[in-house]
Each structure stands twice: as C-alpha cells, then as structure tokens.
Amino acid sequence: MSIIAIDFGTSNTAIAILTSQDDWDIDKPKTLCFDDISRDFVTSEGIASLVPSLVYVSGKQQFLFGKQVEKKAGSQVKEQDHSKRLFQSFKRDIVANFRSPDREIDGERYDVEAIAEIFLMEIWQRLRSQNIEPTQLILTVPVGAFEAYLNWFHSFADKIQVPSLKIIDESTAAALGYAVTRPNALVLVIDFGGGTLDLSLVRTAPINKNSQFTKAEVIAKSDAHIGGIDFDCWIAEHFLRQWGITRSQISENDWLKILKLAEQIKIKLSLVTEVTETWLDEQMMTREMILSQAELTDILEQNQMLDQLREAIDEVLTLALNKGTSKAAIEQVLLVGGSCQIVAIQQLVISYFGKSKVKLGKPFEAVSHGALVLGQAIAIEDHLRHSYAIRLWEPYLNQYSFYTLFEKGTTYPCQRPEPLILQAAIAAQAEIWLDIGEVADISQSEVTYDALGRMTSSQLLKQSDFRSLSINSRNVPRHNSEADHKVINQDQSESNQVCIARLEPLGQLGSDRIAVDFAIDERRVLIATIKDLLTDKLLINQQAIAKLE
C-alpha cells in the first residue's frame, strides 16, 4: 500500500509518501525528492525538499517545472517573452477566486487551472515513473478554500483515475504533522505560506479507547488571502522607491529579477540581521539591495500585514472563548509555511502566547506528513468553513441583500430551528429561485506615499463578499420529489440558477408565500423543504441544493 499526500502551495509544493506491507506495519511519512525539479530548504530539523510551484512554457506543449525554471531564470539567455511564458502563484489565483487573464503562447491558450493541472500532472507522472502506484491520494486545501477550488481538485483526481481521493484541511493536518497525538491536546496551527494565512484551533482525541489513531476536532478557524508573494512585491517596491524608479520604467523581465532577489533577501533575513544583494539590469547597470530585519518589519507594518495577522489571531481566540475555550488553555502554537520563518512574524506570535508554546521545527513538511497520518483513519469533527446565506431581491429598495442561513463554525448535520418565510419579489411571479452563496469577510487597505516617498496606509476596511454556489448546484445529486423541477426564466439560464418552487396561483407582492426549512446533512449537503403557504402544498421535499464546505 502506498499513500501519497500533496501539499500544493502557492510558492512551493511538498509531496510525501506513506507505505506499508499490511495494516500493522506502517512506515513513517517521508518527503519525496525529484532530483531535477525539487529544491532544498534549510529548517531547524534538517533539509526539506520541495518543488517550487513554477511552470515555464518552453515550446508547444513543452514545459519546465520547479527548479528547472529557477535555473533558466538565473541564466543569461532568455526569450523576449520570458515573463509571458513564466507562470507562478497560480494556486493562489484559484483559491482566491481571482482570475489572471488567459495567455496565448505558441498558438495555445493557458489559464491558471490549466497550468495548475499541468504542474500536478507532472508530479503524478514522476511518481509513476518511479514505480509508485498510489492506492490513495490525499490533497490538502486552505481553511478558506471555496467550492470552485475543491471541485477543481475532484476534477483533477478523476482525470488521473486515482483509486481513492481524500481532501484534508491543511491546518488540521499540520497538527498531526507536528506529532501532536495526545488525547485532548489543544493546539493552534498558524499556516502562513506564499498565498494564504490559515489559522485553526484544534483539539485531538482518540477515535476509540483502543485506537492508535487520533482525530481532530476543530474549535475555531480564520483565514486571509495574504502571503509571501505579497511580501516579495513590497520589498521590490521598497527598492524601486530608493532608486527613484517607477514600475513602468523597467521591463517585465527586470521586474521578475527584482522579485526573485527580494524573495532571496526575505529568506536570508530569517537567519541573519542584514542582507545585501545586487541587481544587474538589462543595461548592465548594477544596483545594491540592502535590507535589515528591522526594515523588513517596517515594510510589513506599513502594509498592515502584521495587523491582519493580529486580527486573525484575535478572531480565533474570540470564537474559541465564545465556545468556552480560553487562550490560556492552548498548549502549543504550531507554525507552518515559509512566511512563518520571518522573524517579525515569529516575534508577534511569541508576544501572544509565550516562547515556550511556539513550535516551528517543521514549517514545510508538517502539512503533508500530517495529512498522511490523518488519512489513515480520517475522522475530523469539523465545522463549516464559511457562513452561508441566501441572496434576496428587495423590491422596495430596488437592490439585493443576503440573509444568513448558517454561520461560519456551525457543526453538522444540523437544521435551522425556524423556517425562512419568503414573499414574491415581483407581481405575478411564476417561480421562486434559491441563490445560495458563501459569505466571507474581505479586508482591504489603501497604501499611499507622501512627497518624501514614505509609505502610509489607511485603516483596514472590512466588507462581506457573497459568492454564489448556484453554478455548482447542477452537479449536486437530487432527492426524488414529484415537485422537483427546474425552469428557465428570462434572466437566468439553467446552468447558473436552480428553480426550487413554481407558484400556482402566481405570487403577489406584500404577502408571505413560501416557508423553506433548511438543513445540512452529514455529507455537508444543504437540503431544502418548501411549503406553499397559500395552498398548503408541499412543493419540494428534501431537495439537495448545494454542497457546502
């Protein structure tokens, strides 16, 4: 038996394997290294081999990966369209639901999903070439992963025809990756990588009295779309201002060089107090890049990154306290991800919890190793990662609003205690549609510069972001019902809305018309039952609306 876990990261990807001869002879997880595409990273516990999450289109259906791309970036010979052919940070685009424009290269069009699939497919083929035939694949995802990202992972698994697929929360896996297996241990995992910040407060417990395995109960979660690639940009912009150069005055290739040097400076500053690098531009002019740990801390503060980390920690602690768990009860704080190597971030975390509680020995491998352990007997008592709401049209205000159905952190299976009463939105309405979506809090800030080039930033602004699930609803299996049907109206096609109730007689403004009972089953599927208040008829009986996360 061979089980593979892939921790697909924004900057780097870890691949780990667990093998056994039988159920009683299970080896320890180990990280796989691919000689020509893997890169070694130094940690306090040794060397970690990771594959940089990079793809370079070198020709028609020809690609370079990981360290191969870094070697090309360091060479003197480059194609004129080097920046167009280089893909990086593509995982973050999928997770955050952002979409970079498609690129046309050698007559082929590439989007972020296609590049991510090419990258993971290369890893999969390399496993097969080493005669590794996985019986199970475990993929890890950020706490705040939206439905579209999870569906994309399932689609990839279908294409490679893996016998068994499990998708596991990165932060929960990290707890077991740090070998926290004692029952009732309460640990906070801070997973800070290249693209996302994820926090999970988890409590461990044995599956049964005689079990050697551990399950994890998630107490509280928080997340933000910020990470190491943002830091690289801020450091690069810091030097451009020092030199009196604007981004528009340099080529895209030069910008990529500066970004790479900024990343190297950031990594080295985890070990020394000051770093010097040299940038050689396309005109063969050299410029020094000198940065200290104190200056890096100032850059992070000015861009409100440390504020966002404080806010995420405070949110987790508040959620935990509301459930009767105090900050003092947290036994260990586990740091995961390359960004946790930054001294300023470590100091902030230590200021919250004390040095003795903070562990940082496995920043790169904890997630993939823990996923393998957790995958042996996956039994996670989990909560919803996001709040879920229904979008409603307010005819008198002439605008949309949303009404929360289930709050973030709700355990499942569960049911709303009271039905939701809905009215017709327009006169003579023939059908009512449900538009269910995920609700996330999005933080925003504005960075400006004064006449002397000093950076200042505005106070963080928070707003709720509603992301409809209806595009994915057509893939959800439905329960049988005589009234279960779909109708296309004037504004919505069948592919992006699900009609849940037809009104006979037609609905009128100003009067309650249907009552909707919502529940979430053990598979995290949202179930709706609808009753017509006018005719007292059951219109929908336990229809699956959407798969929740």
Coordinates of C-alpha atoms in Angstrom, one line a residue:
M1 CA 0.0 0.0 0.0
S2 CA 1.3 3.5 -0.9
I3 CA -0.5 6.7 0.0
I4 CA 0.6 10.0 -1.4
A5 CA -0.1 13.4 0.1
I6 CA 0.4 16.6 -2.0
D7 CA 0.5 19.9 -0.2
F8 CA 0.1 22.1 -3.3
G9 CA 1.4 25.5 -2.3
T10 CA 1.5 29.0 -3.8
S11 CA 5.3 29.1 -3.7
N12 CA 6.3 25.5 -3.1
T13 CA 4.7 22.1 -3.2
A14 CA 5.5 19.2 -0.8
I15 CA 5.0 15.6 -1.8
A16 CA 5.1 12.9 0.9
I17 CA 4.6 9.1 0.9
L18 CA 3.5 6.5 3.4
T19 CA 4.0 2.9 2.6
S20 CA 3.1 -0.3 4.5
Q21 CA 3.2 -4.1 3.9
D22 CA 0.0 -4.5 5.8
D23 CA -2.2 -2.6 8.3
W24 CA 0.1 -3.4 11.2
D25 CA 3.4 -2.4 9.5
I26 CA 3.1 1.2 8.6
D27 CA 6.3 3.3 7.9
K28 CA 6.7 6.9 8.9
P29 CA 5.8 9.6 6.4
K30 CA 8.7 10.8 4.3
T31 CA 9.1 13.6 1.8
L32 CA 9.8 12.7 -1.8
C33 CA 12.6 14.5 -3.8
F34 CA 12.7 14.7 -7.6
D35 CA 16.4 15.5 -8.5
D36 CA 15.9 18.0 -11.3
I37 CA 12.8 19.9 -10.1
S38 CA 13.0 19.8 -6.3
R39 CA 14.8 22.4 -4.2
D40 CA 16.2 22.0 -0.7
F41 CA 15.2 24.3 2.2
V42 CA 17.0 24.5 5.5
T43 CA 15.0 24.1 8.7
S44 CA 15.9 23.7 12.3
E45 CA 15.3 20.0 11.9
G46 CA 17.2 19.4 8.7
I47 CA 16.7 19.7 5.0
A48 CA 13.2 19.8 3.4
S49 CA 12.9 19.0 -0.4
L50 CA 10.1 20.9 -2.1
V51 CA 9.1 21.5 -5.7
P52 CA 8.8 25.3 -6.4
S53 CA 5.3 25.9 -7.8
L54 CA 6.6 27.2 -11.1
V55 CA 5.8 26.3 -14.7
Y56 CA 7.6 27.7 -17.8
V57 CA 6.2 27.1 -21.3
S58 CA 9.4 26.4 -23.3
G59 CA 7.6 25.4 -26.6
K60 CA 4.4 24.0 -28.0
Q61 CA 3.3 21.5 -25.3
Q62 CA 6.8 21.7 -23.8
F63 CA 7.3 22.8 -20.2
L64 CA 9.9 23.3 -17.4
F65 CA 9.0 22.8 -13.8
G66 CA 10.2 23.9 -10.3
K67 CA 14.0 24.1 -10.0
Q68 CA 14.3 23.8 -13.8
V69 CA 12.5 27.2 -14.1
E70 CA 14.7 28.8 -11.4
K71 CA 17.8 27.7 -13.3
K72 CA 16.5 29.2 -16.5
A73 CA 15.7 32.4 -14.6
G74 CA 19.4 32.6 -13.5
S75 CA 20.8 32.1 -17.0
Q76 CA 21.8 35.0 -19.2
V77 CA 19.9 33.8 -22.3
K78 CA 16.2 34.5 -22.2
E79 CA 13.4 34.7 -24.7
Q80 CA 12.0 38.1 -25.2
D81 CA 8.6 36.9 -24.0
H82 CA 10.1 35.3 -20.9
S83 CA 7.6 36.9 -18.5
K84 CA 4.7 35.8 -20.6
R85 CA 5.9 32.2 -20.6
L86 CA 6.5 32.1 -16.8
F87 CA 3.6 31.0 -14.5
Q88 CA 3.9 31.4 -10.8
S89 CA 1.5 31.9 -7.9
F90 CA -1.2 30.1 -9.9
K91 CA -2.5 28.2 -6.9
R92 CA -3.4 31.4 -5.2
D93 CA -5.4 32.6 -8.2
I94 CA -7.6 29.5 -8.0
V95 CA -8.0 29.6 -4.2
A96 CA -8.8 33.3 -4.0
N97 CA -11.3 33.1 -6.9
F98 CA -9.2 35.7 -8.8
R99 CA -8.6 35.1 -12.5
S100 CA -5.5 36.3 -14.3
P101 CA -6.1 36.8 -18.0
D102 CA -5.5 33.8 -20.2
R103 CA -2.2 33.8 -22.1
E104 CA -1.7 32.7 -25.7
I105 CA 1.7 31.0 -26.2
D106 CA 2.8 29.2 -29.3
G107 CA -0.8 29.1 -30.6
E108 CA -2.1 27.5 -27.3
R109 CA -4.2 29.3 -24.7
Y110 CA -3.4 28.8 -21.0
D111 CA -5.4 29.8 -17.9
V112 CA -4.5 29.2 -14.2
E113 CA -6.5 26.0 -13.9
A114 CA -4.8 24.5 -17.0
I115 CA -1.3 25.4 -15.7
A116 CA -2.0 24.1 -12.2
E117 CA -3.2 20.8 -13.8
I118 CA -0.1 20.6 -16.0
F119 CA 2.0 21.1 -12.8
L120 CA 0.3 18.5 -10.7
M121 CA 0.1 16.1 -13.7
E122 CA 3.9 16.3 -14.0
I123 CA 4.3 15.4 -10.3
W124 CA 1.9 12.5 -10.8
Q125 CA 3.7 11.2 -13.9
R126 CA 7.1 11.4 -12.0
L127 CA 5.6 9.2 -9.2
R128 CA 4.5 6.6 -11.8
S129 CA 8.0 6.7 -13.4
Q130 CA 9.5 5.7 -10.0
N131 CA 7.1 2.7 -10.0
I132 CA 5.0 4.3 -7.2
E133 CA 1.4 3.2 -7.8
P134 CA -0.6 5.1 -5.1
T135 CA -3.6 3.3 -3.7
Q136 CA -4.8 6.7 -2.3
L137 CA -4.2 10.3 -3.0
I138 CA -4.6 13.0 -0.3
L139 CA -4.8 16.6 -1.3
T140 CA -4.6 19.4 1.2
V141 CA -6.6 22.7 1.0
P142 CA -6.5 26.0 2.9
V143 CA -9.1 26.7 5.6
G144 CA -10.9 29.3 3.4
A145 CA -11.0 27.2 0.2
F146 CA -14.1 27.9 -1.8
E147 CA -16.3 25.3 -3.6
A148 CA -14.9 26.0 -7.0
Y149 CA -11.3 25.1 -5.9
L150 CA -12.5 21.9 -4.2
N151 CA -14.4 20.9 -7.4
W152 CA -11.3 21.6 -9.5
F153 CA -9.4 19.2 -7.2
H154 CA -12.0 16.5 -7.7
S155 CA -11.9 17.0 -11.5
F156 CA -8.1 16.5 -11.4
A157 CA -8.5 13.3 -9.4
D158 CA -11.0 12.0 -12.0
K159 CA -8.5 12.6 -14.8
I160 CA -5.6 10.7 -13.2
Q161 CA -8.0 7.9 -12.2
V162 CA -6.7 7.6 -8.7
P163 CA -8.4 4.7 -6.8
S164 CA -9.2 6.8 -3.7
L165 CA -9.1 10.6 -3.1
K166 CA -9.3 12.5 0.2
I167 CA -9.2 16.2 0.7
I168 CA -8.0 17.4 4.1
D169 CA -7.8 20.8 5.8
E170 CA -4.1 22.0 5.8
S171 CA -4.1 23.4 9.3
T172 CA -5.7 20.3 10.8
A173 CA -3.2 18.1 9.1
A174 CA -0.3 20.3 10.4
A175 CA -1.3 19.5 14.0
L176 CA -0.6 15.8 13.4
G177 CA 2.4 16.6 11.3
Y178 CA 4.0 18.0 14.5
A179 CA 3.2 14.7 16.2
V180 CA 0.6 16.1 18.4
T181 CA -1.3 12.9 19.1
R182 CA -2.0 13.0 22.8
P183 CA -5.8 12.9 23.5
N184 CA -7.4 16.3 24.4
A185 CA -4.3 18.3 23.3
L186 CA -5.4 21.9 22.3
V187 CA -3.2 23.4 19.7
L188 CA -3.3 26.5 17.4
V189 CA -2.0 25.9 13.9
I190 CA -0.8 29.1 12.1
D191 CA -0.2 28.1 8.4
F192 CA 1.3 31.1 6.7
G193 CA 2.5 30.3 3.2
G194 CA 3.1 32.1 -0.1
G195 CA -0.5 32.9 -0.8
T196 CA -2.8 32.4 2.3
L197 CA -2.8 32.7 6.0
D198 CA -4.9 30.0 7.7
L199 CA -5.4 29.5 11.5
S200 CA -7.1 26.5 13.1
L201 CA -7.6 25.8 16.8
V202 CA -7.9 22.0 17.1
R203 CA -8.4 19.5 19.9
T204 CA -7.1 16.0 19.5
A205 CA -9.0 12.9 20.7
P206 CA -8.6 9.1 20.2
I207 CA -11.1 7.6 17.8
N208 CA -11.8 4.9 20.5
K209 CA -10.2 3.7 23.7
N210 CA -8.1 1.1 21.9
S211 CA -7.2 3.1 18.8
Q212 CA -3.7 4.1 17.9
F213 CA -5.1 6.9 15.6
T214 CA -6.2 10.4 16.5
K215 CA -9.0 12.5 15.3
A216 CA -9.1 16.3 15.4
E217 CA -12.0 18.5 16.5
V218 CA -11.8 21.9 15.0
I219 CA -12.7 24.6 17.6
A220 CA -12.2 27.8 15.6
K221 CA -10.8 28.9 12.2
S222 CA -9.8 32.1 10.5
D223 CA -8.1 32.9 7.2
A224 CA -6.9 35.7 4.9
H225 CA -5.6 35.9 1.3
I226 CA -2.1 37.2 2.0
G227 CA 1.3 35.6 2.0
G228 CA 4.9 35.6 1.0
I229 CA 4.4 36.6 -2.6
D230 CA 2.9 39.9 -1.3
F231 CA 6.0 40.4 0.8
D232 CA 8.2 40.0 -2.2
C233 CA 6.3 42.7 -4.1
W234 CA 6.5 45.1 -1.1
I235 CA 10.3 44.5 -0.8
A236 CA 10.8 45.0 -4.5
E237 CA 8.7 48.2 -4.5
H238 CA 10.8 49.4 -1.5
F239 CA 14.0 49.3 -3.6
L240 CA 12.4 50.9 -6.6
R241 CA 11.5 53.9 -4.5
Q242 CA 15.0 54.0 -3.1
W243 CA 16.4 54.1 -6.6
G244 CA 13.8 56.7 -7.8
I245 CA 12.4 54.3 -10.4
T246 CA 8.8 53.5 -11.1
R247 CA 7.5 50.1 -12.1
S248 CA 6.6 51.4 -15.6
Q249 CA 10.2 52.4 -16.2
I250 CA 11.5 48.8 -16.1
S251 CA 10.8 45.8 -18.3
E252 CA 8.8 42.8 -17.1
N253 CA 11.9 40.7 -17.1
D254 CA 13.7 43.1 -14.9
W255 CA 10.7 43.2 -12.5
L256 CA 10.8 39.4 -12.3
K257 CA 14.6 39.6 -11.5
I258 CA 14.0 42.1 -8.7
L259 CA 11.1 39.9 -7.3
K260 CA 13.4 36.9 -7.2
L261 CA 16.1 38.9 -5.4
A262 CA 13.5 40.2 -3.0
E263 CA 12.5 36.6 -2.2
Q264 CA 16.1 35.6 -1.6
I265 CA 16.6 38.6 0.7
K266 CA 13.4 37.7 2.6
I267 CA 14.5 34.1 3.1
K268 CA 18.1 35.1 4.2
L269 CA 16.7 37.6 6.7
S270 CA 15.2 34.7 8.7
L271 CA 18.8 33.7 9.6
V272 CA 20.8 37.0 9.6
T273 CA 20.1 40.6 10.6
E274 CA 21.1 42.2 7.3
V275 CA 21.4 41.0 3.7
T276 CA 23.0 42.6 0.6
E277 CA 22.2 41.6 -3.0
T278 CA 23.0 43.1 -6.4
W279 CA 20.6 43.7 -9.3
L280 CA 22.1 43.8 -12.8
D281 CA 19.5 45.4 -15.1
E282 CA 19.2 44.9 -18.9
Q283 CA 21.5 47.8 -19.5
M284 CA 24.2 46.1 -17.3
M285 CA 23.9 48.7 -14.6
T286 CA 24.3 47.3 -11.1
R287 CA 22.3 48.5 -8.0
E288 CA 22.7 47.4 -4.4
M289 CA 19.8 46.0 -2.5
I290 CA 20.5 46.2 1.3
L291 CA 17.8 45.3 3.8
S292 CA 17.8 44.6 7.5
Q293 CA 15.3 42.7 9.7
A294 CA 14.1 46.0 11.3
E295 CA 13.4 47.5 7.8
L296 CA 11.5 44.3 6.7
T297 CA 9.4 44.6 9.9
D298 CA 8.7 48.3 9.0
I299 CA 7.6 47.2 5.4
L300 CA 5.2 44.6 6.9
E301 CA 3.8 47.1 9.4
Q302 CA 3.3 49.8 6.7
N303 CA 1.4 47.4 4.5
Q304 CA -0.7 46.3 7.5
M305 CA 0.3 42.7 7.2
L306 CA 1.0 42.4 10.9
D307 CA -2.3 44.0 11.6
Q308 CA -4.0 41.3 9.6
L309 CA -2.2 38.6 11.5
R310 CA -3.2 40.1 14.8
E311 CA -6.8 40.4 13.6
A312 CA -6.8 36.7 12.5
I313 CA -5.4 35.5 15.9
D314 CA -7.9 37.7 17.8
E315 CA -10.8 36.3 15.7
V316 CA -9.8 32.7 16.5
L317 CA -9.4 33.5 20.2
T318 CA -12.8 35.2 20.3
L319 CA -14.5 32.3 18.6
A320 CA -12.8 29.9 21.0
L321 CA -13.8 31.9 24.0
N322 CA -17.5 32.0 22.8
K323 CA -17.3 28.2 22.9
G324 CA -15.8 28.1 26.4
T325 CA -12.1 27.7 25.5
S326 CA -9.7 30.3 26.8
K327 CA -6.4 31.5 25.4
A328 CA -4.6 30.0 28.4
A329 CA -5.8 26.5 27.6
I330 CA -3.9 26.5 24.3
E331 CA -0.9 24.1 24.9
Q332 CA 1.1 24.6 21.7
V333 CA 1.2 27.0 18.8
L334 CA 2.5 25.4 15.6
L335 CA 4.0 27.5 12.8
V336 CA 3.7 26.2 9.3
G337 CA 4.7 27.7 5.9
G338 CA 7.6 29.7 4.6
S339 CA 6.3 33.0 5.8
C340 CA 6.4 31.8 9.4
Q341 CA 10.2 31.8 9.0
I342 CA 10.2 35.7 9.1
V343 CA 11.5 36.9 12.5
A344 CA 8.8 39.7 12.8
I345 CA 6.0 37.1 12.4
Q346 CA 7.6 34.8 15.0
Q347 CA 8.0 37.6 17.4
L348 CA 4.4 38.7 17.1
V349 CA 3.2 35.1 17.7
I350 CA 5.5 34.7 20.7
S351 CA 4.2 38.0 22.1
Y352 CA 0.7 36.5 22.2
F353 CA 1.5 33.1 23.6
G354 CA 5.0 33.0 25.0
K355 CA 8.1 31.4 23.6
S356 CA 7.7 28.0 25.3
K357 CA 4.4 27.3 23.5
V358 CA 5.6 28.2 19.9
K359 CA 6.9 25.4 17.8
L360 CA 8.5 26.0 14.4
G361 CA 10.6 23.0 13.5
K362 CA 8.6 21.6 10.5
P363 CA 7.4 24.7 8.6
F364 CA 7.4 22.9 5.2
E365 CA 6.6 19.3 5.8
A366 CA 4.1 19.3 8.7
V367 CA 1.0 19.5 6.4
S368 CA 1.9 16.7 4.0
H369 CA 3.2 14.4 6.8
G370 CA 0.1 15.1 9.0
A371 CA -2.2 14.5 6.1
L372 CA -0.8 11.0 5.7
V373 CA -1.3 10.2 9.4
L374 CA -4.8 11.7 9.4
G375 CA -5.7 9.9 6.2
Q376 CA -5.2 6.5 7.8
A377 CA -8.4 6.9 9.8
I378 CA -9.9 10.3 8.8
A379 CA -12.4 11.3 11.4
I380 CA -12.5 15.0 11.7
E381 CA -15.3 16.6 13.7
D382 CA -15.4 19.7 11.6
H383 CA -17.4 22.9 11.2
L384 CA -18.4 25.0 8.2
R385 CA -15.5 27.0 6.9
H386 CA -17.7 29.9 5.7
S387 CA -21.1 31.4 6.6
Y388 CA -23.8 30.6 4.1
A389 CA -26.6 32.9 3.0
I390 CA -29.5 33.3 0.6
R391 CA -29.5 36.3 -1.7
L392 CA -32.8 38.2 -1.8
W393 CA -34.2 40.9 -4.0
E394 CA -35.6 43.8 -2.1
P395 CA -38.3 45.3 -4.4
Y396 CA -38.9 48.4 -2.3
L397 CA -35.2 49.2 -2.0
N398 CA -34.5 48.1 -5.6
Q399 CA -31.4 46.2 -4.5
Y400 CA -30.1 42.8 -3.5
S401 CA -29.4 41.8 0.1
F402 CA -28.4 38.5 1.7
Y403 CA -29.8 36.7 4.7
T404 CA -27.5 34.4 6.7
L405 CA -28.8 30.8 6.9
F406 CA -25.8 29.1 8.7
E407 CA -22.9 30.9 10.5
K408 CA -19.3 30.0 10.0
G409 CA -18.3 27.5 12.6
T410 CA -21.6 25.6 12.7
T411 CA -21.3 21.9 13.3
Y412 CA -23.2 19.5 11.0
P413 CA -25.5 17.7 10.5
C414 CA -27.9 20.4 11.7
Q415 CA -31.2 22.1 10.9
R416 CA -32.4 25.7 11.2
P417 CA -34.8 26.0 14.1
E418 CA -37.3 28.1 12.2
P419 CA -38.3 28.1 8.5
L420 CA -37.4 31.0 6.3
I421 CA -40.5 32.9 5.1
L422 CA -40.3 34.3 1.6
Q423 CA -42.5 36.6 -0.5
A424 CA -42.7 37.2 -4.2
A425 CA -40.2 39.7 -5.5
I426 CA -42.4 40.9 -8.4
A427 CA -46.1 40.9 -9.2
A428 CA -47.4 37.7 -10.8
Q429 CA -44.2 35.8 -10.1
A430 CA -44.4 32.3 -11.5
E431 CA -41.4 30.7 -9.7
I432 CA -39.0 31.3 -6.9
W433 CA -35.3 30.5 -7.1
L434 CA -32.8 30.0 -4.4
D435 CA -29.5 31.7 -4.8
I436 CA -27.3 30.3 -2.0
G437 CA -23.8 31.5 -1.5
E438 CA -20.7 31.6 0.7
V439 CA -20.1 34.7 2.7
A440 CA -16.5 35.8 3.6
D441 CA -15.1 38.9 5.3
I442 CA -12.7 40.6 2.9
S443 CA -10.2 43.1 4.4
Q444 CA -8.9 46.0 2.3
S445 CA -6.4 48.7 2.8
E446 CA -5.0 51.6 0.7
V447 CA -1.3 52.3 0.5
T448 CA -0.1 55.8 -0.4
Y449 CA 3.2 57.7 -0.4
D450 CA 4.0 61.2 0.7
A451 CA 6.3 63.7 -1.1
L452 CA 9.3 62.1 0.5
G453 CA 8.4 58.6 -0.6
R454 CA 7.4 57.4 2.8
M455 CA 4.8 54.7 2.8
T456 CA 1.5 55.2 4.7
S457 CA -1.6 53.1 4.7
S458 CA -5.3 53.6 5.5
Q459 CA -7.2 51.8 8.2
L460 CA -8.3 48.3 7.2
L461 CA -11.8 48.2 5.7
K462 CA -13.9 45.0 6.0
Q463 CA -16.8 44.0 3.9
S464 CA -18.8 40.9 3.3
D465 CA -18.2 39.1 0.0
F466 CA -21.1 36.9 -1.3
R467 CA -20.1 34.2 -3.8
S468 CA -22.9 32.3 -5.3
L469 CA -22.8 28.5 -5.3
S470 CA -25.5 28.1 -7.9
I471 CA -23.1 27.5 -10.7
N472 CA -22.1 24.3 -9.0
S473 CA -25.6 23.3 -7.9
R474 CA -26.3 21.5 -11.1
N475 CA -23.7 18.9 -10.1
V476 CA -25.4 18.0 -6.8
P477 CA -27.4 14.8 -6.7
R478 CA -31.1 15.4 -6.1
H479 CA -33.6 13.6 -3.9
N480 CA -36.6 12.3 -5.7
S481 CA -39.7 14.6 -5.4
E482 CA -42.8 15.0 -7.6
A483 CA -42.3 18.7 -7.5
D484 CA -38.6 18.6 -8.2
H485 CA -38.1 20.5 -11.4
K486 CA -36.0 23.3 -13.0
V487 CA -37.4 26.2 -15.0
I488 CA -35.5 28.8 -17.1
N489 CA -36.8 32.4 -16.6
Q490 CA -36.0 35.5 -18.6
D491 CA -32.8 36.5 -16.7
Q492 CA -31.3 33.2 -15.6
S493 CA -30.2 30.1 -17.5
E494 CA -30.4 26.6 -16.2
S495 CA -26.7 26.5 -15.8
N496 CA -26.4 29.2 -13.2
Q497 CA -29.6 29.0 -11.1
V498 CA -31.8 26.3 -9.7
C499 CA -35.5 26.8 -9.6
I500 CA -37.0 25.4 -6.4
A501 CA -40.7 26.2 -6.5
R502 CA -43.3 27.0 -9.1
L503 CA -46.2 29.2 -7.8
E504 CA -49.7 28.3 -8.8
P505 CA -51.5 30.6 -8.5
L506 CA -49.0 33.3 -9.3
G507 CA -47.3 35.1 -6.4
Q508 CA -48.2 38.7 -5.5
L509 CA -46.2 41.4 -3.7
G510 CA -46.8 42.0 0.0
S511 CA -47.8 38.6 1.3
D512 CA -45.9 35.7 2.7
R513 CA -45.9 32.9 0.1
I514 CA -43.5 30.0 0.9
A515 CA -41.8 28.6 4.0
V516 CA -38.4 27.0 3.5
D517 CA -36.8 24.6 6.0
F518 CA -33.1 24.3 5.6
A519 CA -30.9 21.5 6.9
I520 CA -27.3 20.3 6.4
D521 CA -26.8 16.5 6.3
E522 CA -23.7 14.5 7.3
R523 CA -22.2 15.0 3.8
R524 CA -22.4 18.8 4.2
V525 CA -25.1 19.0 1.5
L526 CA -27.7 21.8 2.0
I527 CA -31.2 20.3 2.0
A528 CA -34.4 22.4 1.4
T529 CA -38.0 21.6 2.0
I530 CA -40.6 24.1 0.7
K531 CA -44.2 24.5 1.6
D532 CA -46.7 26.8 -0.2
L533 CA -48.4 28.9 2.5
L534 CA -51.2 29.9 0.2
T535 CA -52.2 26.4 -1.0
D536 CA -50.7 24.4 2.0
K537 CA -49.0 22.1 -0.6
L538 CA -45.5 20.6 -0.2
L539 CA -43.6 21.9 -3.2
I540 CA -40.2 20.5 -2.6
N541 CA -39.4 17.6 -0.2
Q542 CA -35.7 17.5 1.0
Q543 CA -34.1 18.7 -2.2
A544 CA -30.3 18.9 -2.3
I545 CA -29.4 22.5 -3.1
A546 CA -25.6 22.7 -2.9
K547 CA -22.5 21.0 -1.4
L548 CA -21.1 23.2 1.4
E549 CA -17.6 23.4 2.8

